[in-house]
Amino acid sequence: MSWIVGVGAGAGLGLAYFGGLWLTVRAVLDRPGRVRWLPLLGAGRLALLGAGLVALIAQGPRGIVAALVGLWLSRWLLLRELGGAGHGK
């Protein structure tokens, strides 16, 4: 597996996980009655991330390291773009 594919896969998983978290928090803030969905949505995001990382573990250590780099980059990007004023500036 090339590093580009691994980083891309990790970034996609990160965007799905952290983007879903952002959407969940926004939905709960808009309608507090949706708080009962938090455990189910969190488990779904975690299952998606876990399944993706397990699939990448099969590619060997280079694949999982590249995926973790992509995951970290997507987290950094979302914090930078959506995080507001409290993200280190």
Tab-separated table of N, CA, C and O in Angstrom:
chain	number	residue	atom	x	y	z
A	1	MET	N	0.860	-1.177	0.000
A	1	MET	CA	0.000	0.000	0.000
A	1	MET	C	0.897	1.227	0.000
A	1	MET	O	1.855	1.315	0.743
A	2	SER	N	0.559	2.167	-0.837
A	2	SER	CA	1.359	3.389	-0.882
A	2	SER	C	0.938	4.322	0.261
A	2	SER	O	-0.159	4.213	0.807
A	3	TRP	N	1.836	5.205	0.595
A	3	TRP	CA	1.561	6.165	1.668
A	3	TRP	C	0.388	7.071	1.308
A	3	TRP	O	-0.406	7.422	2.169
A	4	ILE	N	0.278	7.441	0.059
A	4	ILE	CA	-0.801	8.341	-0.376
A	4	ILE	C	-2.161	7.692	-0.143
A	4	ILE	O	-3.098	8.325	0.354
A	5	VAL	N	-2.276	6.420	-0.495
A	5	VAL	CA	-3.546	5.711	-0.296
A	5	VAL	C	-3.855	5.582	1.189
A	5	VAL	O	-4.992	5.795	1.624
A	6	GLY	N	-2.845	5.258	1.992
A	6	GLY	CA	-3.043	5.132	3.435
A	6	GLY	C	-3.445	6.440	4.088
A	6	GLY	O	-4.367	6.485	4.915
A	7	VAL	N	-2.778	7.515	3.716
A	7	VAL	CA	-3.118	8.827	4.269
A	7	VAL	C	-4.515	9.247	3.809
A	7	VAL	O	-5.306	9.784	4.588
A	8	GLY	N	-4.835	8.979	2.561
A	8	GLY	CA	-6.169	9.305	2.054
A	8	GLY	C	-7.261	8.521	2.764
A	8	GLY	O	-8.320	9.059	3.097
A	9	ALA	N	-7.011	7.239	3.001
A	9	ALA	CA	-7.989	6.419	3.715
A	9	ALA	C	-8.154	6.909	5.154
A	9	ALA	O	-9.277	7.011	5.661
A	10	GLY	N	-7.055	7.221	5.803
A	10	GLY	CA	-7.129	7.737	7.172
A	10	GLY	C	-7.826	9.087	7.235
A	10	GLY	O	-8.611	9.344	8.148
A	11	ALA	N	-7.555	9.934	6.251
A	11	ALA	CA	-8.219	11.241	6.216
A	11	ALA	C	-9.720	11.080	5.996
A	11	ALA	O	-10.524	11.782	6.611
A	12	GLY	N	-10.094	10.152	5.137
A	12	GLY	CA	-11.520	9.896	4.925
A	12	GLY	C	-12.197	9.379	6.179
A	12	GLY	O	-13.308	9.804	6.526
A	13	LEU	N	-11.536	8.458	6.875
A	13	LEU	CA	-12.083	7.958	8.136
A	13	LEU	C	-12.172	9.078	9.171
A	13	LEU	O	-13.148	9.178	9.916
A	14	GLY	N	-11.153	9.913	9.206
A	14	GLY	CA	-11.167	11.024	10.156
A	14	GLY	C	-12.258	12.031	9.857
A	14	GLY	O	-12.932	12.517	10.768
A	15	LEU	N	-12.448	12.347	8.585
A	15	LEU	CA	-13.518	13.276	8.224
A	15	LEU	C	-14.887	12.697	8.566
A	15	LEU	O	-15.767	13.416	9.042
A	16	ALA	N	-15.050	11.398	8.349
A	16	ALA	CA	-16.326	10.762	8.699
A	16	ALA	C	-16.531	10.766	10.209
A	16	ALA	O	-17.621	11.096	10.700
A	17	TYR	N	-15.488	10.428	10.969
A	17	TYR	CA	-15.620	10.341	12.430
A	17	TYR	C	-15.798	11.728	13.056
A	17	TYR	O	-16.766	11.978	13.770
A	18	PHE	N	-14.855	12.613	12.796
A	18	PHE	CA	-14.898	13.925	13.434
A	18	PHE	C	-15.978	14.827	12.840
A	18	PHE	O	-16.567	15.646	13.541
A	19	GLY	N	-16.254	14.676	11.540
A	19	GLY	CA	-17.361	15.414	10.944
A	19	GLY	C	-18.697	14.962	11.514
A	19	GLY	O	-19.587	15.770	11.778
A	20	GLY	N	-18.837	13.650	11.706
A	20	GLY	CA	-20.051	13.132	12.338
A	20	GLY	C	-20.197	13.604	13.767
A	20	GLY	O	-21.307	13.905	14.228
A	21	LEU	N	-19.088	13.685	14.478
A	21	LEU	CA	-19.127	14.208	15.842
A	21	LEU	C	-19.578	15.659	15.843
A	21	LEU	O	-20.417	16.074	16.655
A	22	TRP	N	-19.051	16.444	14.920
A	22	TRP	CA	-19.433	17.855	14.831
A	22	TRP	C	-20.920	17.993	14.521
A	22	TRP	O	-21.618	18.799	15.140
A	23	LEU	N	-21.411	17.199	13.568
A	23	LEU	CA	-22.829	17.246	13.225
A	23	LEU	C	-23.709	16.817	14.400
A	23	LEU	O	-24.777	17.388	14.623
A	24	THR	N	-23.268	15.827	15.154
A	24	THR	CA	-24.024	15.369	16.316
A	24	THR	C	-24.114	16.455	17.371
A	24	THR	O	-25.190	16.717	17.922
A	25	VAL	N	-23.002	17.089	17.657
A	25	VAL	CA	-23.004	18.160	18.666
A	25	VAL	C	-23.882	19.319	18.221
A	25	VAL	O	-24.661	19.865	19.005
A	26	ARG	N	-23.801	19.685	16.942
A	26	ARG	CA	-24.657	20.768	16.432
A	26	ARG	C	-26.135	20.404	16.547
A	26	ARG	O	-26.960	21.244	16.900
A	27	ALA	N	-26.478	19.163	16.246
A	27	ALA	CA	-27.876	18.732	16.332
A	27	ALA	C	-28.377	18.761	17.774
A	27	ALA	O	-29.520	19.169	18.030
A	28	VAL	N	-27.541	18.359	18.711
A	28	VAL	CA	-27.948	18.368	20.120
A	28	VAL	C	-28.079	19.798	20.626
A	28	VAL	O	-28.985	20.100	21.402
A	29	LEU	N	-27.203	20.684	20.174
A	29	LEU	CA	-27.315	22.077	20.593
A	29	LEU	C	-28.570	22.732	20.034
A	29	LEU	O	-29.192	23.558	20.697
A	30	ASP	N	-28.938	22.376	18.803
A	30	ASP	CA	-30.139	22.939	18.196
A	30	ASP	C	-31.415	22.384	18.822
A	30	ASP	O	-32.390	23.109	18.988
A	31	ARG	N	-31.408	21.110	19.133
A	31	ARG	CA	-32.578	20.461	19.719
A	31	ARG	C	-32.119	19.563	20.860
A	31	ARG	O	-31.718	18.425	20.629
A	32	PRO	N	-32.160	20.036	22.096
A	32	PRO	CA	-31.664	19.250	23.232
A	32	PRO	C	-32.376	17.908	23.418
A	32	PRO	O	-31.853	17.018	24.072
A	33	GLY	N	-33.545	17.730	22.843
A	33	GLY	CA	-34.245	16.463	22.957
A	33	GLY	C	-33.551	15.308	22.251
A	33	GLY	O	-33.856	14.143	22.484
A	34	ARG	N	-32.601	15.617	21.390
A	34	ARG	CA	-31.872	14.581	20.651
A	34	ARG	C	-30.725	13.973	21.457
A	34	ARG	O	-29.994	13.139	20.932
A	35	VAL	N	-30.593	14.370	22.690
A	35	VAL	CA	-29.481	13.881	23.495
A	35	VAL	C	-29.569	12.369	23.701
A	35	VAL	O	-28.557	11.705	23.908
A	36	ARG	N	-30.737	11.794	23.601
A	36	ARG	CA	-30.872	10.352	23.789
A	36	ARG	C	-30.213	9.563	22.657
A	36	ARG	O	-29.972	8.377	22.783
A	37	TRP	N	-29.932	10.207	21.529
A	37	TRP	CA	-29.282	9.547	20.403
A	37	TRP	C	-27.754	9.512	20.526
A	37	TRP	O	-27.089	8.849	19.741
A	38	LEU	N	-27.196	10.235	21.493
A	38	LEU	CA	-25.737	10.337	21.602
A	38	LEU	C	-25.028	8.987	21.704
A	38	LEU	O	-24.049	8.757	20.987
A	39	PRO	N	-25.448	8.076	22.576
A	39	PRO	CA	-24.723	6.795	22.656
A	39	PRO	C	-24.777	5.993	21.353
A	39	PRO	O	-23.766	5.420	20.933
A	40	LEU	N	-25.906	5.986	20.696
A	40	LEU	CA	-26.042	5.232	19.451
A	40	LEU	C	-25.179	5.837	18.339
A	40	LEU	O	-24.476	5.118	17.621
A	41	LEU	N	-25.212	7.146	18.213
A	41	LEU	CA	-24.406	7.805	17.178
A	41	LEU	C	-22.913	7.663	17.469
A	41	LEU	O	-22.113	7.470	16.547
A	42	GLY	N	-22.535	7.758	18.736
A	42	GLY	CA	-21.131	7.570	19.099
A	42	GLY	C	-20.650	6.161	18.802
A	42	GLY	O	-19.549	5.957	18.286
A	43	ALA	N	-21.484	5.173	19.101
A	43	ALA	CA	-21.119	3.781	18.813
A	43	ALA	C	-21.013	3.556	17.296
A	43	ALA	O	-20.121	2.833	16.833
A	44	GLY	N	-21.878	4.179	16.533
A	44	GLY	CA	-21.810	4.047	15.079
A	44	GLY	C	-20.538	4.645	14.507
A	44	GLY	O	-19.892	4.035	13.639
A	45	ARG	N	-20.175	5.831	14.985
A	45	ARG	CA	-18.928	6.457	14.515
A	45	ARG	C	-17.725	5.612	14.896
A	45	ARG	O	-16.801	5.418	14.099
A	46	LEU	N	-17.719	5.094	16.124
A	46	LEU	CA	-16.602	4.276	16.587
A	46	LEU	C	-16.511	2.965	15.806
A	46	LEU	O	-15.416	2.511	15.474
A	47	ALA	N	-17.660	2.364	15.492
A	47	ALA	CA	-17.663	1.123	14.710
A	47	ALA	C	-17.117	1.376	13.298
A	47	ALA	O	-16.347	0.562	12.769
A	48	LEU	N	-17.506	2.476	12.686
A	48	LEU	CA	-17.008	2.821	11.355
A	48	LEU	C	-15.496	3.027	11.379
A	48	LEU	O	-14.766	2.486	10.542
A	49	LEU	N	-15.016	3.775	12.347
A	49	LEU	CA	-13.583	4.024	12.463
A	49	LEU	C	-12.830	2.734	12.750
A	49	LEU	O	-11.788	2.458	12.142
A	50	GLY	N	-13.357	1.931	13.659
A	50	GLY	CA	-12.696	0.666	13.989
A	50	GLY	C	-12.627	-0.274	12.811
A	50	GLY	O	-11.585	-0.896	12.556
A	51	ALA	N	-13.714	-0.398	12.061
A	51	ALA	CA	-13.725	-1.281	10.884
A	51	ALA	C	-12.723	-0.803	9.833
A	51	ALA	O	-12.008	-1.609	9.229
A	52	GLY	N	-12.652	0.497	9.640
A	52	GLY	CA	-11.687	1.037	8.678
A	52	GLY	C	-10.253	0.803	9.101
A	52	GLY	O	-9.407	0.405	8.290
A	53	LEU	N	-9.967	1.009	10.376
A	53	LEU	CA	-8.597	0.808	10.850
A	53	LEU	C	-8.211	-0.667	10.858
A	53	LEU	O	-7.064	-1.009	10.567
A	54	VAL	N	-9.150	-1.535	11.179
A	54	VAL	CA	-8.862	-2.980	11.131
A	54	VAL	C	-8.543	-3.398	9.695
A	54	VAL	O	-7.636	-4.197	9.460
A	55	ALA	N	-9.282	-2.859	8.744
A	55	ALA	CA	-9.000	-3.169	7.340
A	55	ALA	C	-7.612	-2.672	6.943
A	55	ALA	O	-6.910	-3.328	6.162
A	56	LEU	N	-7.205	-1.549	7.485
A	56	LEU	CA	-5.884	-1.007	7.147
A	56	LEU	C	-4.758	-1.721	7.891
A	56	LEU	O	-3.625	-1.764	7.408
A	57	ILE	N	-5.052	-2.300	9.045
A	57	ILE	CA	-4.037	-3.068	9.768
A	57	ILE	C	-3.592	-4.263	8.926
A	57	ILE	O	-2.428	-4.660	8.955
A	58	ALA	N	-4.516	-4.817	8.164
A	58	ALA	CA	-4.183	-5.961	7.316
A	58	ALA	C	-3.136	-5.598	6.263
A	58	ALA	O	-2.480	-6.478	5.717
A	59	GLN	N	-2.977	-4.325	5.977
A	59	GLN	CA	-1.997	-3.875	4.984
A	59	GLN	C	-0.592	-3.782	5.556
A	59	GLN	O	0.346	-3.501	4.830
A	60	GLY	N	-0.466	-3.946	6.854
A	60	GLY	CA	0.851	-3.910	7.476
A	60	GLY	C	1.075	-2.618	8.243
A	60	GLY	O	0.228	-1.727	8.279
A	61	PRO	N	2.233	-2.521	8.877
A	61	PRO	CA	2.509	-1.358	9.724
A	61	PRO	C	2.551	-0.038	8.957
A	61	PRO	O	2.137	0.994	9.475
A	62	ARG	N	3.022	-0.063	7.719
A	62	ARG	CA	3.064	1.182	6.948
A	62	ARG	C	1.663	1.711	6.686
A	62	ARG	O	1.431	2.915	6.723
A	63	GLY	N	0.734	0.823	6.431
A	63	GLY	CA	-0.641	1.230	6.156
A	63	GLY	C	-1.304	1.872	7.354
A	63	GLY	O	-1.970	2.903	7.235
A	64	ILE	N	-1.118	1.300	8.527
A	64	ILE	CA	-1.774	1.853	9.713
A	64	ILE	C	-1.116	3.168	10.135
A	64	ILE	O	-1.804	4.094	10.567
A	65	VAL	N	0.200	3.272	9.988
A	65	VAL	CA	0.866	4.534	10.325
A	65	VAL	C	0.408	5.639	9.381
A	65	VAL	O	0.095	6.757	9.806
A	66	ALA	N	0.332	5.331	8.105
A	66	ALA	CA	-0.136	6.327	7.133
A	66	ALA	C	-1.581	6.715	7.421
A	66	ALA	O	-1.953	7.886	7.328
A	67	ALA	N	-2.424	5.743	7.783
A	67	ALA	CA	-3.818	6.033	8.105
A	67	ALA	C	-3.930	6.908	9.343
A	67	ALA	O	-4.763	7.817	9.397
A	68	LEU	N	-3.115	6.654	10.341
A	68	LEU	CA	-3.146	7.485	11.549
A	68	LEU	C	-2.681	8.907	11.263
A	68	LEU	O	-3.198	9.866	11.838
A	69	VAL	N	-1.725	9.051	10.361
A	69	VAL	CA	-1.307	10.394	9.941
A	69	VAL	C	-2.471	11.108	9.256
A	69	VAL	O	-2.767	12.274	9.534
A	70	GLY	N	-3.164	10.408	8.363
A	70	GLY	CA	-4.322	10.997	7.691
A	70	GLY	C	-5.436	11.331	8.671
A	70	GLY	O	-6.097	12.370	8.548
A	71	LEU	N	-5.657	10.470	9.653
A	71	LEU	CA	-6.661	10.714	10.685
A	71	LEU	C	-6.317	11.978	11.469
A	71	LEU	O	-7.167	12.837	11.703
A	72	TRP	N	-5.054	12.117	11.845
A	72	TRP	CA	-4.622	13.296	12.582
A	72	TRP	C	-4.748	14.559	11.725
A	72	TRP	O	-5.184	15.601	12.219
A	73	LEU	N	-4.404	14.461	10.448
A	73	LEU	CA	-4.512	15.626	9.564
A	73	LEU	C	-5.963	16.074	9.388
A	73	LEU	O	-6.249	17.274	9.366
A	74	SER	N	-6.874	15.126	9.268
A	74	SER	CA	-8.279	15.511	9.126
A	74	SER	C	-8.796	16.140	10.413
A	74	SER	O	-9.568	17.094	10.374
A	75	ARG	N	-8.366	15.634	11.558
A	75	ARG	CA	-8.758	16.238	12.835
A	75	ARG	C	-8.235	17.668	12.926
A	75	ARG	O	-8.946	18.589	13.309
A	76	TRP	N	-6.974	17.855	12.552
A	76	TRP	CA	-6.370	19.184	12.585
A	76	TRP	C	-7.118	20.146	11.663
A	76	TRP	O	-7.413	21.273	12.035
A	77	LEU	N	-7.439	19.674	10.452
A	77	LEU	CA	-8.133	20.516	9.490
A	77	LEU	C	-9.516	20.917	9.997
A	77	LEU	O	-9.907	22.088	9.919
A	78	LEU	N	-10.270	19.965	10.534
A	78	LEU	CA	-11.603	20.280	11.031
A	78	LEU	C	-11.543	21.217	12.236
A	78	LEU	O	-12.364	22.132	12.365
A	79	LEU	N	-10.582	21.010	13.117
A	79	LEU	CA	-10.436	21.941	14.243
A	79	LEU	C	-10.086	23.334	13.759
A	79	LEU	O	-10.581	24.332	14.290
A	80	ARG	N	-9.244	23.408	12.766
A	80	ARG	CA	-8.837	24.711	12.236
A	80	ARG	C	-9.984	25.431	11.536
A	80	ARG	O	-10.181	26.632	11.717
A	81	GLU	N	-10.768	24.690	10.762
A	81	GLU	CA	-11.832	25.300	9.976
A	81	GLU	C	-13.125	25.500	10.772
A	81	GLU	O	-13.831	26.476	10.562
A	82	LEU	N	-13.459	24.579	11.646
A	82	LEU	CA	-14.739	24.615	12.333
A	82	LEU	C	-14.617	24.921	13.817
A	82	LEU	O	-15.637	25.127	14.473
A	83	GLY	N	-13.411	24.950	14.332
A	83	GLY	CA	-13.210	25.017	15.770
A	83	GLY	C	-13.523	26.335	16.429
A	83	GLY	O	-13.676	26.400	17.631
A	84	GLY	N	-13.616	27.399	15.711
A	84	GLY	CA	-13.874	28.684	16.332
A	84	GLY	C	-12.599	29.355	16.801
A	84	GLY	O	-11.514	29.074	16.316
A	85	ALA	N	-12.721	30.225	17.782
A	85	ALA	CA	-11.598	31.059	18.207
A	85	ALA	C	-10.622	30.324	19.115
A	85	ALA	O	-9.481	30.718	19.221
A	86	GLY	N	-11.030	29.281	19.790
A	86	GLY	CA	-10.192	28.655	20.801
A	86	GLY	C	-9.321	27.532	20.285
A	86	GLY	O	-9.136	26.541	20.962
A	87	HIS	N	-8.749	27.640	19.104
A	87	HIS	CA	-7.934	26.553	18.584
A	87	HIS	C	-6.474	26.955	18.379
A	87	HIS	O	-5.821	26.510	17.450
A	88	GLY	N	-5.971	27.773	19.267
A	88	GLY	CA	-4.541	28.043	19.251
A	88	GLY	C	-4.107	29.312	18.551
A	88	GLY	O	-2.937	29.571	18.397
A	89	LYS	N	-5.029	30.132	18.097
A	89	LYS	CA	-4.619	31.363	17.417
A	89	LYS	C	-4.549	32.507	18.400
A	89	LYS	O	-5.218	32.593	19.344
